[in-house]
mmCIF file of C-alpha atoms in Angstrom:
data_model
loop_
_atom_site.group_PDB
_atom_site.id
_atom_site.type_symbol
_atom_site.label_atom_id
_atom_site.label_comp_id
_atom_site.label_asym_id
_atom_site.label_seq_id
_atom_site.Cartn_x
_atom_site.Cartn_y
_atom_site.Cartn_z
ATOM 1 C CA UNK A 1 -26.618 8.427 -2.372
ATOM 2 C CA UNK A 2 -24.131 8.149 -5.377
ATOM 3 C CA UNK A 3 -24.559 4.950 -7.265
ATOM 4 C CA UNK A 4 -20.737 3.787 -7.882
ATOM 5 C CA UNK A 5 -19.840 1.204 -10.680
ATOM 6 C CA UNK A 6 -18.576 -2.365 -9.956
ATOM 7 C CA UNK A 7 -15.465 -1.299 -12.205
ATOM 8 C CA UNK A 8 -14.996 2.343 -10.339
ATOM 9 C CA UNK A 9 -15.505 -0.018 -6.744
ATOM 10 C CA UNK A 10 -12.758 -2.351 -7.774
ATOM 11 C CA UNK A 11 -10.691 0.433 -9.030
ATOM 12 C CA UNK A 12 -11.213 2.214 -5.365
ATOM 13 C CA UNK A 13 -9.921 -0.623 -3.665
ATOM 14 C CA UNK A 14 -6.339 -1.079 -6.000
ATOM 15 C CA UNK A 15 -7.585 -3.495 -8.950
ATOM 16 C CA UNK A 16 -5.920 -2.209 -12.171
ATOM 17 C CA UNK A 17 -8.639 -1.773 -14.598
ATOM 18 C CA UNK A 18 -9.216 -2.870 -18.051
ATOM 19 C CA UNK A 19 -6.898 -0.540 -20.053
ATOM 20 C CA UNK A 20 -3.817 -0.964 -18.598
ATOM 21 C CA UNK A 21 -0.646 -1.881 -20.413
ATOM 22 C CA UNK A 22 -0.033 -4.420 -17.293
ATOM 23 C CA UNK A 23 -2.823 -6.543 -18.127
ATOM 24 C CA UNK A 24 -1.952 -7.107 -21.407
ATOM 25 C CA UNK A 25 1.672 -8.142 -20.752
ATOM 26 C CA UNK A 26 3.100 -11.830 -19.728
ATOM 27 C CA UNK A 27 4.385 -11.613 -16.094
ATOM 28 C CA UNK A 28 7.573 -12.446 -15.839
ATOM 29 C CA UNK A 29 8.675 -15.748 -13.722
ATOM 30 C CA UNK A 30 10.682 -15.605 -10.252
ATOM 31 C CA UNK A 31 13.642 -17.526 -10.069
ATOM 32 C CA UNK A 32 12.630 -19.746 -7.172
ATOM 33 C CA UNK A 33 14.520 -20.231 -4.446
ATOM 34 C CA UNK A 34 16.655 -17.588 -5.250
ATOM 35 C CA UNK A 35 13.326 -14.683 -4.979
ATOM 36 C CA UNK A 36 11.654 -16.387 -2.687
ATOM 37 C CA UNK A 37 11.562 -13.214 -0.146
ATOM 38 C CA UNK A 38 10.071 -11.032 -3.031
ATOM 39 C CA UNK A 39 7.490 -14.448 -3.760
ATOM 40 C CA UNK A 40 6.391 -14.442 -0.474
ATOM 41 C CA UNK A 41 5.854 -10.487 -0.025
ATOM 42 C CA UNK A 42 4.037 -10.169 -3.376
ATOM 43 C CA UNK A 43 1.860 -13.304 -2.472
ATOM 44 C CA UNK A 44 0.723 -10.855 0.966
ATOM 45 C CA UNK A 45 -0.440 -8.412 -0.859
ATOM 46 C CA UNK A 46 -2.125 -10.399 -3.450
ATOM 47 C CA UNK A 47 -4.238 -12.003 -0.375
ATOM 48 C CA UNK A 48 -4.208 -8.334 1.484
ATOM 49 C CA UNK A 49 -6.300 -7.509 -2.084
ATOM 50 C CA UNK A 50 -8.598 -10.317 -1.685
ATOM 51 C CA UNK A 51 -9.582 -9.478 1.934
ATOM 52 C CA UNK A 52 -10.398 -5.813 0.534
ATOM 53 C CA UNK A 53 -12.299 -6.832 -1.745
ATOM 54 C CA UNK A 54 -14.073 -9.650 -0.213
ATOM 55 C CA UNK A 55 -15.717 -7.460 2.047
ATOM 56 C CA UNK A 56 -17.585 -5.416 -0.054
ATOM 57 C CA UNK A 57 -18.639 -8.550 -2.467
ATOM 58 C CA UNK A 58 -19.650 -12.129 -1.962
ATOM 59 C CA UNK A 59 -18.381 -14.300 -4.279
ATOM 60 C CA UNK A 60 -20.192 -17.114 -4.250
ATOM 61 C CA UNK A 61 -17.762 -19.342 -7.105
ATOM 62 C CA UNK A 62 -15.008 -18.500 -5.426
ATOM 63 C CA UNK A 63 -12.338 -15.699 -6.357
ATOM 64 C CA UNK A 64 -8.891 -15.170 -7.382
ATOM 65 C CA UNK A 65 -6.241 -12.105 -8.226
ATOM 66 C CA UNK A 66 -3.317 -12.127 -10.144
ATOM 67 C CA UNK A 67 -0.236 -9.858 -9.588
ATOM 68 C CA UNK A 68 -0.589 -7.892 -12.875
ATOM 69 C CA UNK A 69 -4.291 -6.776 -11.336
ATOM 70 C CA UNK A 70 -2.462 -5.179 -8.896
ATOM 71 C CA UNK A 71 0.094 -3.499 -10.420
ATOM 72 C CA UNK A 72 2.712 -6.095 -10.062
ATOM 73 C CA UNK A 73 4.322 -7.886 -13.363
ATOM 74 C CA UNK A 74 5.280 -10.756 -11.403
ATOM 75 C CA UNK A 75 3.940 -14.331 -12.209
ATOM 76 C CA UNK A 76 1.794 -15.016 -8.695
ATOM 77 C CA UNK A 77 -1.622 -15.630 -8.590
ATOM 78 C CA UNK A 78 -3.888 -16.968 -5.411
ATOM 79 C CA UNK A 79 -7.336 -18.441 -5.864
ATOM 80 C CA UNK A 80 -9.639 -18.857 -3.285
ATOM 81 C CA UNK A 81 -11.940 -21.654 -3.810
ATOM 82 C CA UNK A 82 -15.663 -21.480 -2.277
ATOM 83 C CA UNK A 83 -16.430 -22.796 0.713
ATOM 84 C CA UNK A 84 -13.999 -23.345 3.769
ATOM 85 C CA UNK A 85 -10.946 -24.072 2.161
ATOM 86 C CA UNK A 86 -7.420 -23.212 2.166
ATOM 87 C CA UNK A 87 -6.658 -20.295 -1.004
ATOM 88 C CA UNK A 88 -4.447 -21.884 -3.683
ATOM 89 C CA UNK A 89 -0.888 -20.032 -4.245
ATOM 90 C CA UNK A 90 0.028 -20.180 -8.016
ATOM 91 C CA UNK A 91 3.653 -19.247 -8.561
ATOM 92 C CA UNK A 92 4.581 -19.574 -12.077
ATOM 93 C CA UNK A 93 1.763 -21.377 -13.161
ATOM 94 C CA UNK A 94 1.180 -23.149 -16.539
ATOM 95 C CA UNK A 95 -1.595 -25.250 -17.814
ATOM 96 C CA UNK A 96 0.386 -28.576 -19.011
ATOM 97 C CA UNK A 97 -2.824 -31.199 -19.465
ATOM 98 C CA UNK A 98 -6.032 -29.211 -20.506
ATOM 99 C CA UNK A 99 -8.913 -32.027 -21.192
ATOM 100 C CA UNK A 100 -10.259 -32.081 -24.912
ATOM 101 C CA UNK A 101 -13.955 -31.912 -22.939
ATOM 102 C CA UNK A 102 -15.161 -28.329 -22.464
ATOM 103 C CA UNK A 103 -17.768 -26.196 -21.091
ATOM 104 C CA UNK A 104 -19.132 -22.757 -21.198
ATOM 105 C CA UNK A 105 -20.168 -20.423 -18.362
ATOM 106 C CA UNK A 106 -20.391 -16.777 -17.516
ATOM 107 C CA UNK A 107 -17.445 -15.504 -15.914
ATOM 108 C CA UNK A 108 -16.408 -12.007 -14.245
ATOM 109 C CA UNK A 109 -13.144 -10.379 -13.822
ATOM 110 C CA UNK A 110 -11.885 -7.485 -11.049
ATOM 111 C CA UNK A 111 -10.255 -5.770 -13.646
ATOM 112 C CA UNK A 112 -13.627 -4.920 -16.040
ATOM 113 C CA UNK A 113 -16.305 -5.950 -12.989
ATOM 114 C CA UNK A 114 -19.365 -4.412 -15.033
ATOM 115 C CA UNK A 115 -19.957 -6.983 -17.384
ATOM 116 C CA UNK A 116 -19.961 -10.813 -17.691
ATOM 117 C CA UNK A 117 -19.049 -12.963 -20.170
ATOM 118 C CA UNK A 118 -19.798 -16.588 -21.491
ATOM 119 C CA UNK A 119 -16.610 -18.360 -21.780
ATOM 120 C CA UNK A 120 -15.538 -21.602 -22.982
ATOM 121 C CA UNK A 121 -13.365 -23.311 -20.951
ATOM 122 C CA UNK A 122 -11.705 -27.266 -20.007
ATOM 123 C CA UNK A 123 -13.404 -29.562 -17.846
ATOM 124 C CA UNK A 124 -10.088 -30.405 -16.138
ATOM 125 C CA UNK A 125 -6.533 -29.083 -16.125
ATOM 126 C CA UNK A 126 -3.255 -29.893 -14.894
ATOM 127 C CA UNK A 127 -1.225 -27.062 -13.717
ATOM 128 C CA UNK A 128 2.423 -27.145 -12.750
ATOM 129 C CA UNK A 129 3.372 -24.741 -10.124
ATOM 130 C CA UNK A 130 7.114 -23.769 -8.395
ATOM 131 C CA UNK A 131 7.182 -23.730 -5.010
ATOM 132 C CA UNK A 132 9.045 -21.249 -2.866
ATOM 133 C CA UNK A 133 11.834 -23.771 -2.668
ATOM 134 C CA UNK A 134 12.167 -24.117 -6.407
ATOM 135 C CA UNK A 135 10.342 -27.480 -6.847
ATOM 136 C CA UNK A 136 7.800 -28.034 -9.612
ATOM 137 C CA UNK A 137 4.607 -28.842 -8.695
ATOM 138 C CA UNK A 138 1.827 -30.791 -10.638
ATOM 139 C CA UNK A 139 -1.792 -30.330 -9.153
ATOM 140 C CA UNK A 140 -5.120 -31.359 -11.459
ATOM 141 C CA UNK A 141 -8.099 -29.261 -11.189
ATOM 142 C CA UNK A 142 -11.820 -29.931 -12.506
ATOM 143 C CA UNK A 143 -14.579 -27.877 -13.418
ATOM 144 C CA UNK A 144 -15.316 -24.208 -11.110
ATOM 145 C CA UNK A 145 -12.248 -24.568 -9.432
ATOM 146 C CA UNK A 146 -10.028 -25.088 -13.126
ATOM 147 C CA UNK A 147 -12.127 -22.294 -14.137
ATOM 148 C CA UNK A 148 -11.053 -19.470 -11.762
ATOM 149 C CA UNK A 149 -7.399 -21.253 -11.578
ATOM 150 C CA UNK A 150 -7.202 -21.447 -15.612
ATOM 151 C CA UNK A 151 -8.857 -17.320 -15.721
ATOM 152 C CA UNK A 152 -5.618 -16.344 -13.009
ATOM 153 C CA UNK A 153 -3.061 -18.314 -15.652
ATOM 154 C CA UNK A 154 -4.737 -15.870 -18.439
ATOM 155 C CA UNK A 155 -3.919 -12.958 -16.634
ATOM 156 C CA UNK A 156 -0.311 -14.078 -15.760
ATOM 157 C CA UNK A 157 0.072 -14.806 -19.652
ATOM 158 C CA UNK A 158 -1.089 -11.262 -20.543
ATOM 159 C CA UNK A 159 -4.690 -12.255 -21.881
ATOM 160 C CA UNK A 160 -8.455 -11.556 -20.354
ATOM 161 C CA UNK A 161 -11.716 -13.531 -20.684
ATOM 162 C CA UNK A 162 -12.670 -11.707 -23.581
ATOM 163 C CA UNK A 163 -10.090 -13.675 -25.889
ATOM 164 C CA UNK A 164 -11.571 -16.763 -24.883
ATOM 165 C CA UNK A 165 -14.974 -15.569 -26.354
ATOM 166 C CA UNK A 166 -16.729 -17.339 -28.837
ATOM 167 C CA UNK A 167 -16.801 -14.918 -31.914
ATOM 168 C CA UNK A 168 -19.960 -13.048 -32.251
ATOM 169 C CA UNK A 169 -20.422 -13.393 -28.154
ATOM 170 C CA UNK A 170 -19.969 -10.259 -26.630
ATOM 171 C CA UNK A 171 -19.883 -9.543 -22.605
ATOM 172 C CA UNK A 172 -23.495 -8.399 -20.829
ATOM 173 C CA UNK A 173 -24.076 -5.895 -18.392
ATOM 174 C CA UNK A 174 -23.722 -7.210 -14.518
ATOM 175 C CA UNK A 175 -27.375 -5.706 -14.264
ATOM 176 C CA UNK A 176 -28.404 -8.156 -16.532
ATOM 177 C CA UNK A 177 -26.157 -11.226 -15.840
ATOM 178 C CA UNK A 178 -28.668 -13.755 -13.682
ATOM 179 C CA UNK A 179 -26.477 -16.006 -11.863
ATOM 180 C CA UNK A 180 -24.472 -13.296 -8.722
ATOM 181 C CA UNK A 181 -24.536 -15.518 -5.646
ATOM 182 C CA UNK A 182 -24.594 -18.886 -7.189
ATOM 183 C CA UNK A 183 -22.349 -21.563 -7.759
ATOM 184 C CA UNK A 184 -21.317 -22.450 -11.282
ATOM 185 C CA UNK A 185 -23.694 -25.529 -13.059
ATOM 186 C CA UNK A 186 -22.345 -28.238 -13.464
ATOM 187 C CA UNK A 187 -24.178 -32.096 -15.238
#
């Protein structure tokens, strides 16, 4: 049996990996109402990705994509928290109240799926979101679930975990990372 890599799994199932111009790039915003259609049909296959990959990987935090990690410059993100609830749609998402109050846990990411890294993050956030019928929307978030949302915002603004890093702190293997299957700590 041939042993394949988290990264080379992702990659076989359409994540862009790290590398890729995309990734580094801010996603550009949809006019909403006006793009609505193109919203809506990029939002599919953003949760058409998640049900590919969620069957070949439990993710026990929760999980989330963002358009640029699957090929699509576009600013939509969806989250799906754990547990039994509804996924969260982002459509041009920004971060308007993070808390001063931070913490630091190990985080993975579709797009480099081999490694983990220990990254600083708020408590709490406020994120203001367009809906499909061009109305901004202010929703507040706390701890896992302002995690993955806040990691999806990176990704729409062109950045990756790693910039969040504490200097000197560099990612560890997945083989070596402790915590697959469990929820995030929390005081």
């Amino acid at each position: 049996m041939i042993d394949v890599r988290p990264s080379q799994q992702m990659r076989d199932l359409g994540v862009v990996q790290y590398g890729a111009a995309i990734l580094a790039e801010p996603a550009r915003a949809f006019d909403l109402p006006a793009e609505r259609d193109e919203a809506e049909r990029i939002t599919d296959e953003l949760f058409a990705a998640m049900e590919r990959i969620s069957q070949v990987h439990p993710f026990a935090k929760g999980m989330g994509i963002a358009a640029p990690q699957i090929g699509i410059g576009r600013a939509a993100a969806v989250v799906q928290p754990p547990g039994d609830v509804p996924a969260i749609i982002l459509l041009n998402p920004r971060i308007t109240d993070p808390s001063e109050e931070t913490d630091e846990q190990y985080e993975g990411c579709l797009s480099f799926f081999d490694v983990r890294g220990l990254v600083p993050r708020p408590l709490k956030i406020a994120v203001e979101t367009t809906s499909l019928t061009g109305e901004a929307v202010t929703t507040a978030y706390e701890r896992g679930l302002a995690r993955l949302i806040h990691h999806e915002i990176d990704h729409l603004n062109g950045l990756l975990y790693t910039t969040r890093m504490r200097t000197g702190v560099d990612p560890i293997p997945v083989e070596e990372y402790r915590q697959t299957g469990r929820g995030w700590a929390y005081e």
